[in-house]
């Protein structure tokens, strides 16, 4: 086993569940026990970074210092071509102080616009205390639906239709989302790199 | 060979030279050609990060995007116990706009203070485009001299005496500095991790 305990450094239970599934389906050797961060501390981390990678690192490092355990964190965003990459880094905060939800904000900004191309981007950071921080990026390309559909996942999932599919992330089976998502693609780069190294150390 | 070409993402020639020596003496298999960043572009990166690791990542990523090549960067600082860890993250900028040099600033702030304990801290970041960013920290413990001595190295080297030695970094043989420095300790963690993985991939 790569790690006995691994903390998912997020306060978002939907994201924790998703990582739990991604990790277990990507590799049986990665982590024995996968812990939801709020179970071990009330710590909250302000996302002050200027990139997904900075925010992911900030969360993973801060939780690793707090817990002394290996911590995995991500920061991700939806980048819409017709909106010059918005909401991007501000995906989760775009409606702060506004009386509307994120999905409605997005659909109203794309009203009448033909180009619906978008991608999800994620940076996943793994911090192993006193050893290293490893950060990988992943993407998932697709388009924005005309109206929300489905109730799986979280965030912009109800309006994101990945390439090669007709349904949104929120309507697709979570197993399908977790086999192609930006978060999965980023995590697999991390696990491939580490598990190759680990096998060698033990061989 | 791990990398055919490796860019040292700094505009400081002293730091480039030091990395060149550290890499060559730590591992013959790490990089074939080690490039001083200003030789390939006039890019400059503002150090806006809130930690050594953020600044190191920012420089490595920005240069990797610019060059398409693997890039290694560091950010480092001197942390003086009696000054509550200052100058720390601001080590290279502490005298900006002041009519004095860094070493004089430090010695005048420590005048009459008995506790001279200090450490150098470094974060080294390696960015391999489209693959990963790997960040490791290293430290070197020691004390601040009463007066500057020696002309090797750069920055605070003339006043930093590492544990187990009587001379400053600037007076010690550079080979000695490069076998024990904060930058070396951080770099070796990176190269150990990657070379183990690389050997396995090729075995």
Short mmCIF file of C-alpha atoms in Angstrom, two decimals:
data_model
loop_
_atom_site.label_atom_id
_atom_site.label_comp_id
_atom_site.label_asym_id
_atom_site.label_seq_id
_atom_site.Cartn_x
_atom_site.Cartn_y
_atom_site.Cartn_z
CA UNK A 1 0.00 0.00 0.00
CA UNK A 2 1.27 3.46 -0.94
CA UNK A 3 -0.38 5.17 2.06
CA UNK A 4 -2.05 3.72 5.16
CA UNK A 5 -4.09 6.88 5.68
CA UNK A 6 -4.84 9.58 3.13
CA UNK A 7 -6.76 12.77 3.94
CA UNK A 8 -8.92 14.34 1.23
CA UNK A 9 -8.37 18.02 2.06
CA UNK A 10 -11.79 19.46 1.26
CA UNK A 11 -14.85 20.58 3.16
CA UNK A 12 -17.04 19.48 0.22
CA UNK A 13 -18.48 16.03 0.90
CA UNK A 14 -19.42 15.56 -2.78
CA UNK A 15 -15.79 16.07 -3.75
CA UNK A 16 -14.62 13.69 -1.01
CA UNK A 17 -16.99 10.97 -2.24
CA UNK A 18 -15.81 11.49 -5.78
CA UNK A 19 -12.12 11.22 -4.82
CA UNK A 20 -12.87 8.13 -2.73
CA UNK A 21 -14.38 6.46 -5.81
CA UNK A 22 -11.66 7.71 -8.19
CA UNK A 23 -8.88 6.42 -5.93
CA UNK A 24 -10.49 3.05 -5.29
CA UNK A 25 -11.29 2.46 -8.96
CA UNK A 26 -7.89 3.70 -10.23
CA UNK A 27 -5.69 1.67 -7.91
CA UNK A 28 -6.14 -0.82 -5.10
CA UNK A 29 -2.64 -0.05 -3.86
CA UNK A 30 -2.91 3.69 -3.33
CA UNK A 31 -4.54 4.18 0.07
CA UNK A 32 -5.93 1.90 2.73
CA UNK A 33 -8.07 4.43 4.63
CA UNK A 34 -9.43 7.55 2.89
CA UNK A 35 -10.40 10.27 5.36
CA UNK A 36 -12.77 13.24 4.89
CA UNK A 37 -10.78 16.20 6.29
CA UNK A 38 -13.53 17.71 8.52
CA UNK A 39 -13.54 14.42 10.46
CA UNK A 40 -10.11 15.27 11.88
CA UNK A 41 -10.16 19.09 12.22
CA UNK A 42 -12.29 22.22 11.82
CA UNK A 43 -9.55 23.90 9.79
CA UNK A 44 -10.64 25.95 6.79
CA UNK A 45 -8.26 27.16 4.11
CA UNK A 46 -8.85 30.38 2.19
CA UNK A 47 -8.22 29.91 -1.53
CA UNK A 48 -5.91 32.86 -2.10
CA UNK A 49 -3.87 31.32 -4.95
CA UNK A 50 -3.58 32.78 -8.42
CA UNK A 51 -3.94 29.40 -10.16
CA UNK A 52 -5.64 26.05 -9.60
CA UNK A 53 -2.22 24.60 -8.75
CA UNK A 54 -1.50 27.24 -6.11
CA UNK A 55 -4.88 26.65 -4.44
CA UNK A 56 -4.52 22.86 -4.59
CA UNK A 57 -1.03 23.07 -3.07
CA UNK A 58 -2.20 25.51 -0.39
CA UNK A 59 -4.97 23.16 0.74
CA UNK A 60 -2.85 20.00 0.63
CA UNK A 61 0.08 21.61 2.52
CA UNK A 62 -2.05 23.31 5.15
CA UNK A 63 -3.91 20.09 5.95
CA UNK A 64 -0.69 18.06 5.90
CA UNK A 65 0.86 20.44 8.46
CA UNK A 66 -2.26 20.24 10.61
CA UNK A 67 -2.62 16.45 10.50
CA UNK A 68 0.89 15.13 9.89
CA UNK A 69 -0.73 12.84 7.30
CA UNK A 70 -0.46 12.63 3.51
CA UNK A 71 -3.12 14.96 2.09
CA UNK A 72 -4.70 15.15 -1.33
CA UNK A 73 -6.48 18.30 -2.52
CA UNK A 74 -7.73 19.68 -5.78
CA UNK A 75 -8.77 22.97 -7.23
CA UNK A 76 -10.74 22.96 -10.39
CA UNK A 77 -12.80 25.15 -12.65
CA UNK A 78 -14.97 25.32 -15.71
CA UNK A 79 -13.48 27.23 -18.66
CA UNK A 80 -15.98 28.35 -21.29
CA UNK A 81 -14.52 29.33 -24.65
CA UNK A 82 -17.15 31.97 -25.52
CA UNK A 83 -16.59 33.61 -22.11
CA UNK A 84 -12.80 33.84 -22.60
CA UNK A 85 -12.19 31.04 -20.12
CA UNK A 86 -14.57 32.31 -17.39
CA UNK A 87 -15.61 31.38 -14.75
CA UNK A 88 -12.23 29.53 -14.49
CA UNK A 89 -10.42 30.09 -11.20
CA UNK A 90 -13.55 31.77 -9.82
CA UNK A 91 -15.90 28.90 -10.71
CA UNK A 92 -17.04 28.27 -7.15
CA UNK A 93 -17.17 31.96 -6.14
CA UNK A 94 -18.64 33.56 -9.25
CA UNK A 95 -22.04 34.25 -7.71
CA UNK A 96 -20.76 35.31 -4.27
CA UNK A 97 -22.96 38.14 -3.05
CA UNK A 98 -25.30 37.72 -6.03
CA UNK A 99 -28.84 36.43 -5.69
CA UNK A 100 -28.48 33.57 -8.17
CA UNK A 101 -26.87 30.16 -8.42
CA UNK A 102 -23.79 29.24 -10.47
CA UNK A 103 -25.59 27.22 -13.11
CA UNK A 104 -28.15 30.01 -13.73
CA UNK A 105 -25.34 32.56 -13.93
CA UNK A 106 -23.62 30.46 -16.60
CA UNK A 107 -26.73 29.79 -18.67
CA UNK A 108 -27.81 33.42 -18.67
CA UNK A 109 -24.31 34.49 -19.78
CA UNK A 110 -24.46 32.00 -22.66
CA UNK A 111 -28.01 32.87 -23.73
CA UNK A 112 -28.19 33.05 -27.52
CA UNK A 113 -24.51 32.12 -27.91
CA UNK A 114 -23.88 29.30 -30.34
CA UNK A 115 -20.34 28.35 -29.25
CA UNK A 116 -20.92 26.12 -26.21
CA UNK A 117 -17.41 24.65 -26.05
CA UNK A 118 -15.97 24.30 -22.56
CA UNK A 119 -13.58 22.26 -20.52
CA UNK A 120 -13.18 21.34 -16.90
CA UNK A 121 -9.64 21.80 -15.58
CA UNK A 122 -8.30 20.37 -12.33
CA UNK A 123 -5.03 20.54 -10.45
CA UNK A 124 -4.60 17.78 -7.91
CA UNK A 125 -1.90 18.18 -5.25
CA UNK A 126 -0.54 15.48 -2.96
CA UNK A 127 1.49 16.64 0.03
CA UNK A 128 3.45 14.04 1.98
CA UNK A 129 4.77 15.81 5.11
CA UNK A 130 8.56 16.35 5.12
CA UNK A 131 8.87 14.57 1.76
CA UNK A 132 7.30 16.22 -1.25
CA UNK A 133 4.39 17.94 -2.94
CA UNK A 134 3.38 16.50 -6.30
CA UNK A 135 0.94 18.38 -8.53
CA UNK A 136 -0.66 17.19 -11.78
CA UNK A 137 -3.24 18.77 -14.06
CA UNK A 138 -6.12 17.08 -15.83
CA UNK A 139 -8.77 18.22 -18.30
CA UNK A 140 -12.14 17.07 -19.57
CA UNK A 141 -13.45 18.61 -22.81
CA UNK A 142 -17.10 19.05 -23.69
CA UNK A 143 -19.90 21.60 -24.10
CA UNK A 144 -22.48 23.48 -22.07
CA UNK A 145 -26.08 22.19 -22.27
CA UNK A 146 -29.02 24.52 -23.01
CA UNK A 147 -30.69 23.59 -19.70
CA UNK A 148 -29.62 21.76 -16.54
CA UNK A 149 -30.34 18.04 -16.24
CA UNK A 150 -29.54 15.35 -13.68
CA UNK A 151 -28.76 15.36 -9.98
CA UNK A 152 -25.47 13.46 -9.61
CA UNK A 153 -22.18 15.18 -8.79
CA UNK A 154 -22.01 18.87 -7.81
CA UNK A 155 -21.17 22.34 -9.14
CA UNK A 156 -21.59 22.74 -12.89
CA UNK A 157 -22.19 19.03 -13.50
CA UNK A 158 -25.86 19.56 -14.48
CA UNK A 159 -24.86 21.63 -17.55
CA UNK A 160 -21.59 19.99 -18.69
CA UNK A 161 -21.83 17.39 -21.47
CA UNK A 162 -18.48 15.63 -21.99
CA UNK A 163 -17.24 14.86 -25.51
CA UNK A 164 -18.52 11.54 -26.84
CA UNK A 165 -21.65 11.60 -24.64
CA UNK A 166 -25.17 13.04 -24.94
CA UNK A 167 -25.89 13.44 -21.23
CA UNK A 168 -24.55 15.85 -18.63
CA UNK A 169 -22.13 14.80 -15.90
CA UNK A 170 -25.06 15.05 -13.48
CA UNK A 171 -27.15 12.61 -15.53
CA UNK A 172 -24.42 10.15 -16.52
CA UNK A 173 -23.67 7.22 -14.26
CA UNK A 174 -21.06 8.43 -11.72
CA UNK A 175 -18.82 5.53 -12.79
CA UNK A 176 -18.66 7.04 -16.26
CA UNK A 177 -17.90 10.53 -14.94
CA UNK A 178 -15.22 9.08 -12.69
CA UNK A 179 -13.56 7.29 -15.60
CA UNK A 180 -13.15 10.42 -17.77
CA UNK A 181 -13.24 13.47 -15.51
CA UNK A 182 -10.59 16.21 -15.22
CA UNK A 183 -10.08 15.16 -11.58
CA UNK A 184 -9.56 11.52 -12.57
CA UNK A 185 -7.08 12.43 -15.31
CA UNK A 186 -5.06 14.52 -12.87
CA UNK A 187 -5.18 11.90 -10.12
CA UNK A 188 -4.07 9.09 -12.44
CA UNK A 189 -0.94 11.00 -13.40
CA UNK A 190 -0.08 11.23 -9.71
CA UNK A 191 -0.79 7.59 -8.96
CA UNK A 192 1.02 6.30 -12.06
CA UNK A 193 4.12 8.26 -11.16
CA UNK A 194 4.14 7.15 -7.53
CA UNK A 195 3.15 3.53 -7.95
CA UNK A 196 5.90 2.92 -10.52
CA UNK A 197 8.37 4.40 -8.06
CA UNK A 198 6.94 2.42 -5.14
CA UNK A 199 7.03 -0.90 -6.98
CA UNK A 200 10.65 -0.31 -7.74
CA UNK A 201 11.53 0.54 -4.15
CA UNK A 202 10.01 -2.75 -3.05
CA UNK A 203 11.36 -4.89 -5.89
CA UNK B 1 19.36 10.24 -18.69
CA UNK B 2 16.34 11.69 -16.86
CA UNK B 3 16.25 14.89 -18.96
CA UNK B 4 18.11 15.81 -22.16
CA UNK B 5 17.71 19.51 -21.43
CA UNK B 6 16.91 21.15 -18.11
CA UNK B 7 16.35 24.89 -17.68
CA UNK B 8 17.38 26.52 -14.39
CA UNK B 9 14.60 29.10 -14.09
CA UNK B 10 16.47 32.00 -12.52
CA UNK B 11 17.94 35.29 -13.63
CA UNK B 12 20.66 34.94 -10.95
CA UNK B 13 23.83 33.52 -12.49
CA UNK B 14 25.25 32.61 -9.06
CA UNK B 15 22.21 30.45 -8.39
CA UNK B 16 22.46 28.86 -11.85
CA UNK B 17 26.13 27.96 -11.27
CA UNK B 18 25.27 26.51 -7.88
CA UNK B 19 22.47 24.35 -9.30
CA UNK B 20 24.72 23.22 -12.12
CA UNK B 21 27.25 21.97 -9.57
CA UNK B 22 24.64 20.47 -7.25
CA UNK B 23 23.00 18.53 -10.08
CA UNK B 24 26.27 17.26 -11.55
CA UNK B 25 27.65 16.20 -8.18
CA UNK B 26 24.36 14.63 -6.97
CA UNK B 27 23.65 12.51 -10.04
CA UNK B 28 25.22 11.85 -13.41
CA UNK B 29 21.88 10.65 -14.73
CA UNK B 30 19.73 13.70 -14.05
CA UNK B 31 20.33 16.11 -16.93
CA UNK B 32 22.54 16.13 -19.99
CA UNK B 33 22.43 19.86 -20.75
CA UNK B 34 21.76 22.41 -18.00
CA UNK B 35 20.57 25.76 -19.39
CA UNK B 36 20.65 29.23 -17.77
CA UNK B 37 17.12 30.59 -18.38
CA UNK B 38 18.11 34.06 -19.73
CA UNK B 39 19.91 32.28 -22.57
CA UNK B 40 16.57 31.24 -24.03
CA UNK B 41 14.22 34.13 -23.17
CA UNK B 42 14.00 37.58 -21.57
CA UNK B 43 11.04 36.48 -19.45
CA UNK B 44 10.97 37.71 -15.87
CA UNK B 45 8.64 36.30 -13.21
CA UNK B 46 7.33 38.40 -10.34
CA UNK B 47 7.55 36.52 -7.05
CA UNK B 48 3.99 37.06 -5.85
CA UNK B 49 3.64 33.81 -3.88
CA UNK B 50 2.92 33.61 -0.17
CA UNK B 51 5.46 30.85 0.46
CA UNK B 52 8.78 29.63 -0.92
CA UNK B 53 6.92 26.75 -2.55
CA UNK B 54 4.45 29.04 -4.31
CA UNK B 55 7.26 31.19 -5.69
CA UNK B 56 9.32 28.18 -6.77
CA UNK B 57 6.30 26.66 -8.52
CA UNK B 58 5.43 29.98 -10.17
CA UNK B 59 8.92 30.33 -11.66
CA UNK B 60 9.21 26.70 -12.76
CA UNK B 61 5.73 26.65 -14.36
CA UNK B 62 6.06 30.00 -16.10
CA UNK B 63 9.41 29.06 -17.64
CA UNK B 64 8.14 25.60 -18.58
CA UNK B 65 5.19 27.16 -20.42
CA UNK B 66 7.50 29.60 -22.17
CA UNK B 67 10.13 27.04 -23.20
CA UNK B 68 8.27 23.73 -23.42
CA UNK B 69 11.23 22.27 -21.51
CA UNK B 70 11.57 20.78 -18.02
CA UNK B 71 12.37 23.67 -15.67
CA UNK B 72 13.86 23.71 -12.20
CA UNK B 73 13.43 26.73 -9.90
CA UNK B 74 13.92 27.49 -6.27
CA UNK B 75 12.87 30.06 -3.77
CA UNK B 76 14.76 30.29 -0.55
CA UNK B 77 15.26 32.44 2.50
CA UNK B 78 17.19 32.94 5.69
CA UNK B 79 15.17 32.50 8.88
CA UNK B 80 16.71 34.04 11.99
CA UNK B 81 15.34 32.81 15.31
CA UNK B 82 15.87 36.07 17.24
CA UNK B 83 14.05 37.96 14.47
CA UNK B 84 11.00 35.66 14.58
CA UNK B 85 11.97 34.02 11.31
CA UNK B 86 12.76 37.23 9.38
CA UNK B 87 13.83 38.03 6.72
CA UNK B 88 12.33 34.68 5.53
CA UNK B 89 10.21 35.01 2.39
CA UNK B 90 11.47 38.58 1.97
CA UNK B 91 15.16 37.67 2.17
CA UNK B 92 16.04 39.03 -1.25
CA UNK B 93 13.77 42.10 -1.05
CA UNK B 94 14.25 43.18 2.57
CA UNK B 95 16.33 46.26 1.73
CA UNK B 96 14.32 47.31 -1.34
CA UNK B 97 14.15 51.10 -1.35
CA UNK B 98 16.54 51.32 1.58
CA UNK B 99 20.06 52.69 1.30
CA UNK B 100 21.80 49.60 2.70
CA UNK B 101 22.68 46.07 1.66
CA UNK B 102 21.07 42.86 2.95
CA UNK B 103 24.01 41.69 5.02
CA UNK B 104 24.36 45.07 6.77
CA UNK B 105 20.61 45.13 7.42
CA UNK B 106 20.86 41.73 9.10
CA UNK B 107 23.94 42.49 11.20
CA UNK B 108 22.53 45.80 12.44
CA UNK B 109 19.27 44.09 13.43
CA UNK B 110 21.22 41.46 15.38
CA UNK B 111 23.58 43.95 17.08
CA UNK B 112 24.00 43.00 20.73
CA UNK B 113 21.76 39.96 20.38
CA UNK B 114 23.29 36.76 21.74
CA UNK B 115 21.01 34.24 20.00
CA UNK B 116 22.49 33.93 16.49
CA UNK B 117 20.63 30.74 15.51
CA UNK B 118 19.36 30.70 11.94
CA UNK B 119 18.51 28.38 9.12
CA UNK B 120 18.38 28.59 5.36
CA UNK B 121 15.18 27.17 3.87
CA UNK B 122 14.65 26.31 0.20
CA UNK B 123 11.80 25.00 -1.89
CA UNK B 124 12.88 23.52 -5.19
CA UNK B 125 10.23 22.98 -7.89
CA UNK B 126 10.60 20.90 -11.03
CA UNK B 127 7.97 21.42 -13.72
CA UNK B 128 7.82 18.93 -16.59
CA UNK B 129 5.35 20.37 -19.14
CA UNK B 130 2.05 18.43 -19.39
CA UNK B 131 3.28 15.91 -16.82
CA UNK B 132 3.82 17.14 -13.29
CA UNK B 133 5.22 19.65 -10.83
CA UNK B 134 7.27 18.19 -7.99
CA UNK B 135 8.26 20.36 -5.03
CA UNK B 136 10.61 19.48 -2.15
CA UNK B 137 11.89 21.50 0.77
CA UNK B 138 15.37 21.50 2.25
CA UNK B 139 17.00 23.19 5.23
CA UNK B 140 20.48 24.03 6.46
CA UNK B 141 20.91 24.94 10.13
CA UNK B 142 23.58 27.24 11.52
CA UNK B 143 24.25 30.67 13.00
CA UNK B 144 24.88 34.27 11.97
CA UNK B 145 28.49 35.49 12.15
CA UNK B 146 29.45 38.75 13.92
CA UNK B 147 30.93 40.14 10.70
CA UNK B 148 30.90 39.14 7.01
CA UNK B 149 33.71 36.98 5.68
CA UNK B 150 34.46 35.33 2.32
CA UNK B 151 33.44 36.00 -1.26
CA UNK B 152 32.01 32.73 -2.57
CA UNK B 153 28.29 32.21 -3.18
CA UNK B 154 25.78 35.06 -2.99
CA UNK B 155 23.13 36.66 -0.76
CA UNK B 156 23.62 36.03 2.96
CA UNK B 157 26.44 33.52 2.45
CA UNK B 158 29.09 35.86 3.97
CA UNK B 159 27.36 35.79 7.38
CA UNK B 160 25.96 32.24 7.59
CA UNK B 161 28.06 29.63 9.42
CA UNK B 162 26.59 26.14 9.00
CA UNK B 163 26.46 23.72 11.94
CA UNK B 164 29.66 21.69 12.30
CA UNK B 165 31.84 24.35 10.61
CA UNK B 166 33.71 27.46 11.75
CA UNK B 167 33.61 29.37 8.46
CA UNK B 168 30.79 31.08 6.58
CA UNK B 169 29.26 29.68 3.40
CA UNK B 170 31.13 32.42 1.53
CA UNK B 171 34.49 31.29 2.94
CA UNK B 172 33.98 27.52 2.80
CA UNK B 173 34.97 25.65 -0.33
CA UNK B 174 31.89 25.70 -2.64
CA UNK B 175 32.04 21.90 -2.77
CA UNK B 176 31.38 21.82 0.96
CA UNK B 177 28.50 24.28 0.72
CA UNK B 178 27.04 22.28 -2.16
CA UNK B 179 27.17 19.05 -0.17
CA UNK B 180 25.17 20.40 2.80
CA UNK B 181 23.11 23.36 1.62
CA UNK B 182 19.34 23.81 1.91
CA UNK B 183 19.17 23.87 -1.93
CA UNK B 184 21.12 20.60 -2.17
CA UNK B 185 18.92 18.89 0.43
CA UNK B 186 15.79 19.92 -1.45
CA UNK B 187 17.20 18.94 -4.85
CA UNK B 188 18.31 15.50 -3.66
CA UNK B 189 14.81 14.66 -2.49
CA UNK B 190 13.58 15.43 -6.01
CA UNK B 191 16.30 13.47 -7.77
CA UNK B 192 16.01 10.47 -5.44
CA UNK B 193 12.29 10.25 -6.04
CA UNK B 194 12.55 10.57 -9.82
CA UNK B 195 15.58 8.42 -10.43
CA UNK B 196 14.10 5.48 -8.51
CA UNK B 197 10.98 5.79 -10.65
CA UNK B 198 13.01 6.15 -13.87
CA UNK B 199 15.16 3.09 -13.19
CA UNK B 200 12.07 1.04 -12.69
CA UNK B 201 10.42 2.24 -15.91
CA UNK B 202 13.51 1.15 -17.82
CA UNK B 203 14.08 -2.14 -16.01
#
